[in-house]
mmCIF file of C-alpha atoms in Angstrom:
data_model
loop_
_atom_site.group_PDB
_atom_site.id
_atom_site.type_symbol
_atom_site.label_atom_id
_atom_site.label_comp_id
_atom_site.label_asym_id
_atom_site.label_seq_id
_atom_site.Cartn_x
_atom_site.Cartn_y
_atom_site.Cartn_z
ATOM 1 C CA UNK A 1410 13.236 -34.945 19.281
ATOM 2 C CA UNK A 1411 14.428 -37.371 16.726
ATOM 3 C CA UNK A 1412 12.486 -40.462 18.383
ATOM 4 C CA UNK A 1413 9.322 -38.970 17.298
ATOM 5 C CA UNK A 1414 9.576 -39.452 13.727
ATOM 6 C CA UNK A 1415 11.167 -42.712 13.918
ATOM 7 C CA UNK A 1416 9.382 -46.258 13.962
ATOM 8 C CA UNK A 1417 9.551 -48.218 17.305
ATOM 9 C CA UNK A 1418 12.121 -50.646 15.666
ATOM 10 C CA UNK A 1419 14.811 -48.106 15.727
ATOM 11 C CA UNK A 1420 16.251 -46.850 18.665
ATOM 12 C CA UNK A 1421 17.929 -43.552 19.334
ATOM 13 C CA UNK A 1422 19.746 -40.888 21.708
ATOM 14 C CA UNK A 1423 20.191 -37.497 21.278
ATOM 15 C CA UNK A 1424 21.823 -34.322 22.937
ATOM 16 C CA UNK A 1425 21.396 -30.555 22.875
ATOM 17 C CA UNK A 1426 24.763 -29.868 24.622
ATOM 18 C CA UNK A 1427 28.161 -31.210 24.445
ATOM 19 C CA UNK A 1428 28.759 -32.100 28.179
ATOM 20 C CA UNK A 1429 31.989 -32.150 29.808
ATOM 21 C CA UNK A 1430 34.027 -35.329 30.211
ATOM 22 C CA UNK A 1431 32.529 -37.500 27.567
ATOM 23 C CA UNK A 1432 34.627 -40.488 26.781
ATOM 24 C CA UNK A 1433 34.714 -42.175 23.476
ATOM 25 C CA UNK A 1434 36.811 -45.041 22.176
ATOM 26 C CA UNK A 1435 40.517 -43.897 21.302
ATOM 27 C CA UNK A 1436 40.272 -45.138 17.724
ATOM 28 C CA UNK A 1437 37.086 -42.682 17.343
ATOM 29 C CA UNK A 1438 39.225 -39.870 18.914
ATOM 30 C CA UNK A 1439 41.703 -40.421 16.444
ATOM 31 C CA UNK A 1440 39.205 -39.629 13.630
ATOM 32 C CA UNK A 1441 39.234 -35.896 14.807
ATOM 33 C CA UNK A 1442 42.641 -35.717 16.621
ATOM 34 C CA UNK A 1443 43.601 -32.895 14.226
ATOM 35 C CA UNK A 1444 40.304 -30.946 14.270
ATOM 36 C CA UNK A 1445 39.341 -27.881 16.134
ATOM 37 C CA UNK A 1446 38.220 -28.343 19.669
ATOM 38 C CA UNK A 1447 34.478 -27.529 18.710
ATOM 39 C CA UNK A 1448 34.495 -30.199 16.358
ATOM 40 C CA UNK A 1449 36.022 -32.800 18.621
ATOM 41 C CA UNK A 1450 33.352 -31.744 21.258
ATOM 42 C CA UNK A 1451 30.556 -32.216 18.818
ATOM 43 C CA UNK A 1452 31.958 -35.460 17.638
ATOM 44 C CA UNK A 1453 32.411 -37.016 21.094
ATOM 45 C CA UNK A 1454 28.895 -36.138 21.911
ATOM 46 C CA UNK A 1455 27.519 -37.557 18.612
ATOM 47 C CA UNK A 1456 29.561 -40.804 19.340
ATOM 48 C CA UNK A 1457 28.196 -40.861 23.016
ATOM 49 C CA UNK A 1458 24.861 -40.928 21.671
ATOM 50 C CA UNK A 1459 25.801 -43.784 19.066
ATOM 51 C CA UNK A 1460 27.210 -45.860 22.219
ATOM 52 C CA UNK A 1461 23.909 -45.259 24.003
ATOM 53 C CA UNK A 1462 21.702 -45.995 21.138
ATOM 54 C CA UNK A 1463 23.628 -49.154 20.605
ATOM 55 C CA UNK A 1464 23.247 -50.182 24.185
ATOM 56 C CA UNK A 1465 19.570 -49.669 24.128
ATOM 57 C CA UNK A 1466 19.422 -52.078 20.881
ATOM 58 C CA UNK A 1467 21.062 -54.470 22.996
ATOM 59 C CA UNK A 1468 24.305 -54.343 21.172
ATOM 60 C CA UNK A 1469 27.740 -53.855 23.285
ATOM 61 C CA UNK A 1470 29.217 -50.431 22.448
ATOM 62 C CA UNK A 1471 31.985 -50.542 20.213
ATOM 63 C CA UNK A 1472 34.150 -48.086 18.034
ATOM 64 C CA UNK A 1473 32.185 -46.721 15.170
ATOM 65 C CA UNK A 1474 34.797 -45.400 12.838
ATOM 66 C CA UNK A 1475 34.668 -44.180 9.279
ATOM 67 C CA UNK A 1476 34.989 -45.340 5.686
ATOM 68 C CA UNK A 1477 36.727 -43.573 2.967
ATOM 69 C CA UNK A 1478 33.923 -40.907 2.434
ATOM 70 C CA UNK A 1479 33.668 -40.343 6.112
ATOM 71 C CA UNK A 1480 30.660 -42.173 6.384
ATOM 72 C CA UNK A 1481 30.020 -44.387 9.765
ATOM 73 C CA UNK A 1482 31.067 -48.147 9.737
ATOM 74 C CA UNK A 1483 28.477 -49.823 11.867
ATOM 75 C CA UNK A 1484 29.175 -53.062 13.696
ATOM 76 C CA UNK A 1485 28.094 -56.329 12.075
ATOM 77 C CA UNK A 1486 24.284 -56.518 12.219
ATOM 78 C CA UNK A 1487 23.458 -52.894 12.788
ATOM 79 C CA UNK A 1488 22.471 -50.151 10.642
ATOM 80 C CA UNK A 1489 22.406 -46.518 11.746
ATOM 81 C CA UNK A 1490 22.562 -42.922 11.096
ATOM 82 C CA UNK A 1491 24.421 -39.910 12.988
ATOM 83 C CA UNK A 1492 23.407 -36.025 12.729
ATOM 84 C CA UNK A 1493 24.957 -32.979 14.474
ATOM 85 C CA UNK A 1494 24.292 -29.278 13.867
ATOM 86 C CA UNK A 1495 24.360 -26.234 16.242
ATOM 87 C CA UNK A 1496 22.495 -27.090 19.471
ATOM 88 C CA UNK A 1497 21.825 -30.710 18.463
ATOM 89 C CA UNK A 1498 23.540 -34.233 18.108
ATOM 90 C CA UNK A 1499 21.685 -37.495 17.758
ATOM 91 C CA UNK A 1500 21.980 -41.086 16.547
ATOM 92 C CA UNK A 1501 19.645 -43.818 15.388
ATOM 93 C CA UNK A 1502 20.264 -47.601 15.024
ATOM 94 C CA UNK A 1503 18.404 -50.707 14.078
ATOM 95 C CA UNK A 1504 19.073 -54.317 13.416
ATOM 96 C CA UNK A 1505 20.004 -55.022 10.022
ATOM 97 C CA UNK A 1506 18.887 -55.454 7.226
ATOM 98 C CA UNK A 1507 17.730 -51.710 7.595
ATOM 99 C CA UNK A 1508 18.482 -48.308 5.946
ATOM 100 C CA UNK A 1509 18.254 -45.543 8.426
ATOM 101 C CA UNK A 1510 18.820 -41.718 7.563
ATOM 102 C CA UNK A 1511 18.490 -38.831 10.068
ATOM 103 C CA UNK A 1512 19.258 -35.296 9.858
ATOM 104 C CA UNK A 1513 18.884 -32.308 11.889
ATOM 105 C CA UNK A 1514 19.342 -28.655 10.755
ATOM 106 C CA UNK A 1515 18.778 -25.191 12.243
ATOM 107 C CA UNK A 1516 15.425 -23.704 11.492
ATOM 108 C CA UNK A 1517 16.421 -20.770 9.273
ATOM 109 C CA UNK A 1518 16.642 -20.030 5.637
ATOM 110 C CA UNK A 1519 19.489 -21.568 3.688
ATOM 111 C CA UNK A 1520 22.525 -19.270 2.871
ATOM 112 C CA UNK A 1521 22.055 -17.408 -0.540
ATOM 113 C CA UNK A 1522 23.051 -19.728 -3.343
ATOM 114 C CA UNK A 1523 22.496 -23.181 -1.803
ATOM 115 C CA UNK A 1524 18.926 -23.662 -2.717
ATOM 116 C CA UNK A 1525 19.649 -23.389 -6.239
ATOM 117 C CA UNK A 1526 22.727 -25.913 -5.749
ATOM 118 C CA UNK A 1527 20.576 -28.474 -4.046
ATOM 119 C CA UNK A 1528 17.140 -28.483 -5.443
ATOM 120 C CA UNK A 1529 15.310 -28.991 -8.706
ATOM 121 C CA UNK A 1530 13.123 -26.365 -10.362
ATOM 122 C CA UNK A 1531 9.839 -28.372 -9.483
ATOM 123 C CA UNK A 1532 11.018 -28.439 -5.833
ATOM 124 C CA UNK A 1533 11.480 -24.658 -5.898
ATOM 125 C CA UNK A 1534 7.999 -24.186 -7.085
ATOM 126 C CA UNK A 1535 6.842 -26.528 -4.127
ATOM 127 C CA UNK A 1536 8.679 -24.395 -1.683
ATOM 128 C CA UNK A 1537 7.221 -21.113 -3.017
ATOM 129 C CA UNK A 1538 3.690 -22.630 -2.426
ATOM 130 C CA UNK A 1539 4.464 -23.871 0.892
ATOM 131 C CA UNK A 1540 5.837 -20.784 2.007
ATOM 132 C CA UNK A 1541 2.573 -18.996 0.783
ATOM 133 C CA UNK A 1542 0.157 -21.375 2.353
ATOM 134 C CA UNK A 1543 1.939 -22.391 5.274
ATOM 135 C CA UNK A 1544 4.193 -19.545 6.696
ATOM 136 C CA UNK A 1545 6.625 -20.031 9.884
ATOM 137 C CA UNK A 1546 8.698 -23.074 8.585
ATOM 138 C CA UNK A 1547 11.944 -22.625 6.829
ATOM 139 C CA UNK A 1548 10.815 -24.884 3.959
ATOM 140 C CA UNK A 1549 14.265 -24.667 1.911
ATOM 141 C CA UNK A 1550 16.043 -25.780 4.885
ATOM 142 C CA UNK A 1551 13.586 -28.630 5.407
ATOM 143 C CA UNK A 1552 13.982 -29.758 2.026
ATOM 144 C CA UNK A 1553 17.720 -29.647 2.259
ATOM 145 C CA UNK A 1554 17.616 -31.864 5.467
ATOM 146 C CA UNK A 1555 15.326 -34.472 3.897
ATOM 147 C CA UNK A 1556 17.850 -34.859 0.822
ATOM 148 C CA UNK A 1557 20.600 -35.390 3.569
ATOM 149 C CA UNK A 1558 18.367 -38.148 5.092
ATOM 150 C CA UNK A 1559 17.989 -39.660 1.492
ATOM 151 C CA UNK A 1560 21.773 -39.749 1.098
ATOM 152 C CA UNK A 1561 22.414 -41.188 4.597
ATOM 153 C CA UNK A 1562 19.902 -44.078 3.732
ATOM 154 C CA UNK A 1563 20.960 -44.479 0.442
ATOM 155 C CA UNK A 1564 24.448 -44.735 0.815
ATOM 156 C CA UNK A 1565 24.862 -47.885 2.748
ATOM 157 C CA UNK A 1566 22.561 -49.888 0.053
ATOM 158 C CA UNK A 1567 24.266 -48.407 -2.898
ATOM 159 C CA UNK A 1568 27.947 -47.628 -1.662
ATOM 160 C CA UNK A 1569 27.934 -44.694 -4.218
ATOM 161 C CA UNK A 1570 27.576 -40.988 -4.367
ATOM 162 C CA UNK A 1571 23.951 -39.695 -4.776
ATOM 163 C CA UNK A 1572 23.739 -36.090 -5.842
ATOM 164 C CA UNK A 1573 21.422 -33.499 -4.279
ATOM 165 C CA UNK A 1574 19.518 -33.630 -7.479
ATOM 166 C CA UNK A 1575 19.439 -37.480 -7.925
ATOM 167 C CA UNK A 1576 16.262 -37.427 -5.838
ATOM 168 C CA UNK A 1577 13.031 -35.264 -6.109
ATOM 169 C CA UNK A 1578 11.414 -34.450 -2.401
ATOM 170 C CA UNK A 1579 7.662 -33.981 -1.952
ATOM 171 C CA UNK A 1580 6.997 -32.379 1.421
ATOM 172 C CA UNK A 1581 3.650 -32.757 2.992
ATOM 173 C CA UNK A 1582 3.026 -30.006 5.417
ATOM 174 C CA UNK A 1583 -0.050 -31.182 7.255
ATOM 175 C CA UNK A 1584 1.021 -34.756 7.850
ATOM 176 C CA UNK A 1585 4.705 -34.086 8.524
ATOM 177 C CA UNK A 1586 5.893 -36.598 6.032
ATOM 178 C CA UNK A 1587 7.744 -36.342 2.799
ATOM 179 C CA UNK A 1588 8.422 -38.844 -0.144
ATOM 180 C CA UNK A 1589 11.655 -38.969 -2.023
ATOM 181 C CA UNK A 1590 11.621 -40.443 -5.687
ATOM 182 C CA UNK A 1591 15.057 -41.534 -6.849
ATOM 183 C CA UNK A 1592 15.992 -40.193 -10.345
ATOM 184 C CA UNK A 1593 18.660 -42.741 -10.619
ATOM 185 C CA UNK A 1594 18.352 -46.626 -11.426
ATOM 186 C CA UNK A 1595 20.125 -49.763 -10.039
ATOM 187 C CA UNK A 1596 19.312 -49.536 -6.156
ATOM 188 C CA UNK A 1597 17.838 -52.871 -4.976
ATOM 189 C CA UNK A 1598 16.604 -53.568 -1.775
ATOM 190 C CA UNK A 1599 16.201 -57.474 -0.555
ATOM 191 C CA UNK A 1600 16.368 -58.341 -4.528
ATOM 192 C CA UNK A 1601 13.679 -55.778 -5.521
ATOM 193 C CA UNK A 1602 14.094 -52.379 -7.033
ATOM 194 C CA UNK A 1603 13.952 -49.616 -4.641
ATOM 195 C CA UNK A 1604 12.550 -46.478 -6.296
ATOM 196 C CA UNK A 1605 12.300 -44.160 -3.412
ATOM 197 C CA UNK A 1606 11.779 -43.540 0.281
ATOM 198 C CA UNK A 1607 9.406 -42.226 2.599
ATOM 199 C CA UNK A 1608 10.241 -40.159 5.608
ATOM 200 C CA UNK A 1609 8.958 -38.109 8.279
ATOM 201 C CA UNK A 1610 9.664 -34.513 9.738
ATOM 202 C CA UNK A 1611 9.222 -32.088 12.594
ATOM 203 C CA UNK A 1612 10.346 -28.883 13.788
ATOM 204 C CA UNK A 1613 10.666 -27.163 17.110
ATOM 205 C CA UNK A 1614 13.284 -25.737 19.626
ATOM 206 C CA UNK A 1615 15.036 -23.863 16.644
ATOM 207 C CA UNK A 1616 15.480 -27.177 14.619
ATOM 208 C CA UNK A 1617 14.121 -29.038 11.908
ATOM 209 C CA UNK A 1618 14.665 -32.840 11.608
ATOM 210 C CA UNK A 1619 13.921 -35.606 8.958
ATOM 211 C CA UNK A 1620 14.103 -39.086 9.196
ATOM 212 C CA UNK A 1621 14.042 -42.150 6.990
ATOM 213 C CA UNK A 1622 13.966 -45.762 8.342
ATOM 214 C CA UNK A 1623 13.525 -48.663 5.827
ATOM 215 C CA UNK A 1624 13.171 -51.924 7.690
ATOM 216 C CA UNK A 1625 13.342 -55.684 6.537
ATOM 217 C CA UNK A 1626 10.336 -56.676 4.328
ATOM 218 C CA UNK A 1627 9.529 -53.221 3.258
ATOM 219 C CA UNK A 1628 10.799 -52.142 -0.249
ATOM 220 C CA UNK A 1629 9.638 -50.586 -3.354
ATOM 221 C CA UNK A 1630 8.337 -47.104 -4.183
ATOM 222 C CA UNK A 1631 8.511 -43.895 -2.298
ATOM 223 C CA UNK A 1632 5.341 -44.660 -0.329
ATOM 224 C CA UNK A 1633 7.145 -47.155 1.674
ATOM 225 C CA UNK A 1634 9.749 -46.440 4.321
ATOM 226 C CA UNK A 1635 9.522 -44.734 7.843
ATOM 227 C CA UNK A 1636 5.878 -45.434 9.326
ATOM 228 C CA UNK A 1637 3.969 -43.059 11.512
#
């Protein structure tokens, strides 16, 4: 599914289940050695997707560990992103310089109180309009997913925290796209200011998915980023 909303320069791999016998690098397994079995299995499947995506990119599989914030540390020359939720795991990678953010979520309403914590008033107004005009999609969950993808694209470039309310999202229900305008200054991409990201979204099989991919030579405002 995730491949449907990524440009051709980015390769991906996904899984809907955790198959038995998945083998990952010992260094990766150490990251979740104290986790519960369910967490270890989903982690292993996600890292298996990472290894397969790296192979498709032409990069020999190598341990993908984590930094102090728990963010993936990619091999030299590679940019990527990982997501996992109930019933779906995926990884997407591309050749650096690039910034990639992907996220998958169950297609259902956010738990009570979460929307108010992760959204801006103008975004909540947008969600009310979308729910009235385009019922059938969990627009609040889609907004949450888009913000997760923004953070995943942002962090490798900025190496600092981005709060949910530090970016404003506009969802396009007809084109399956979204724009994210950053409300914090200082992010630069290839020597130029980067004020936002553009992304794509899709839904199906009980999931909503979002993706951002900024590749070399594309930078600037929120209209630039993942291409159709």
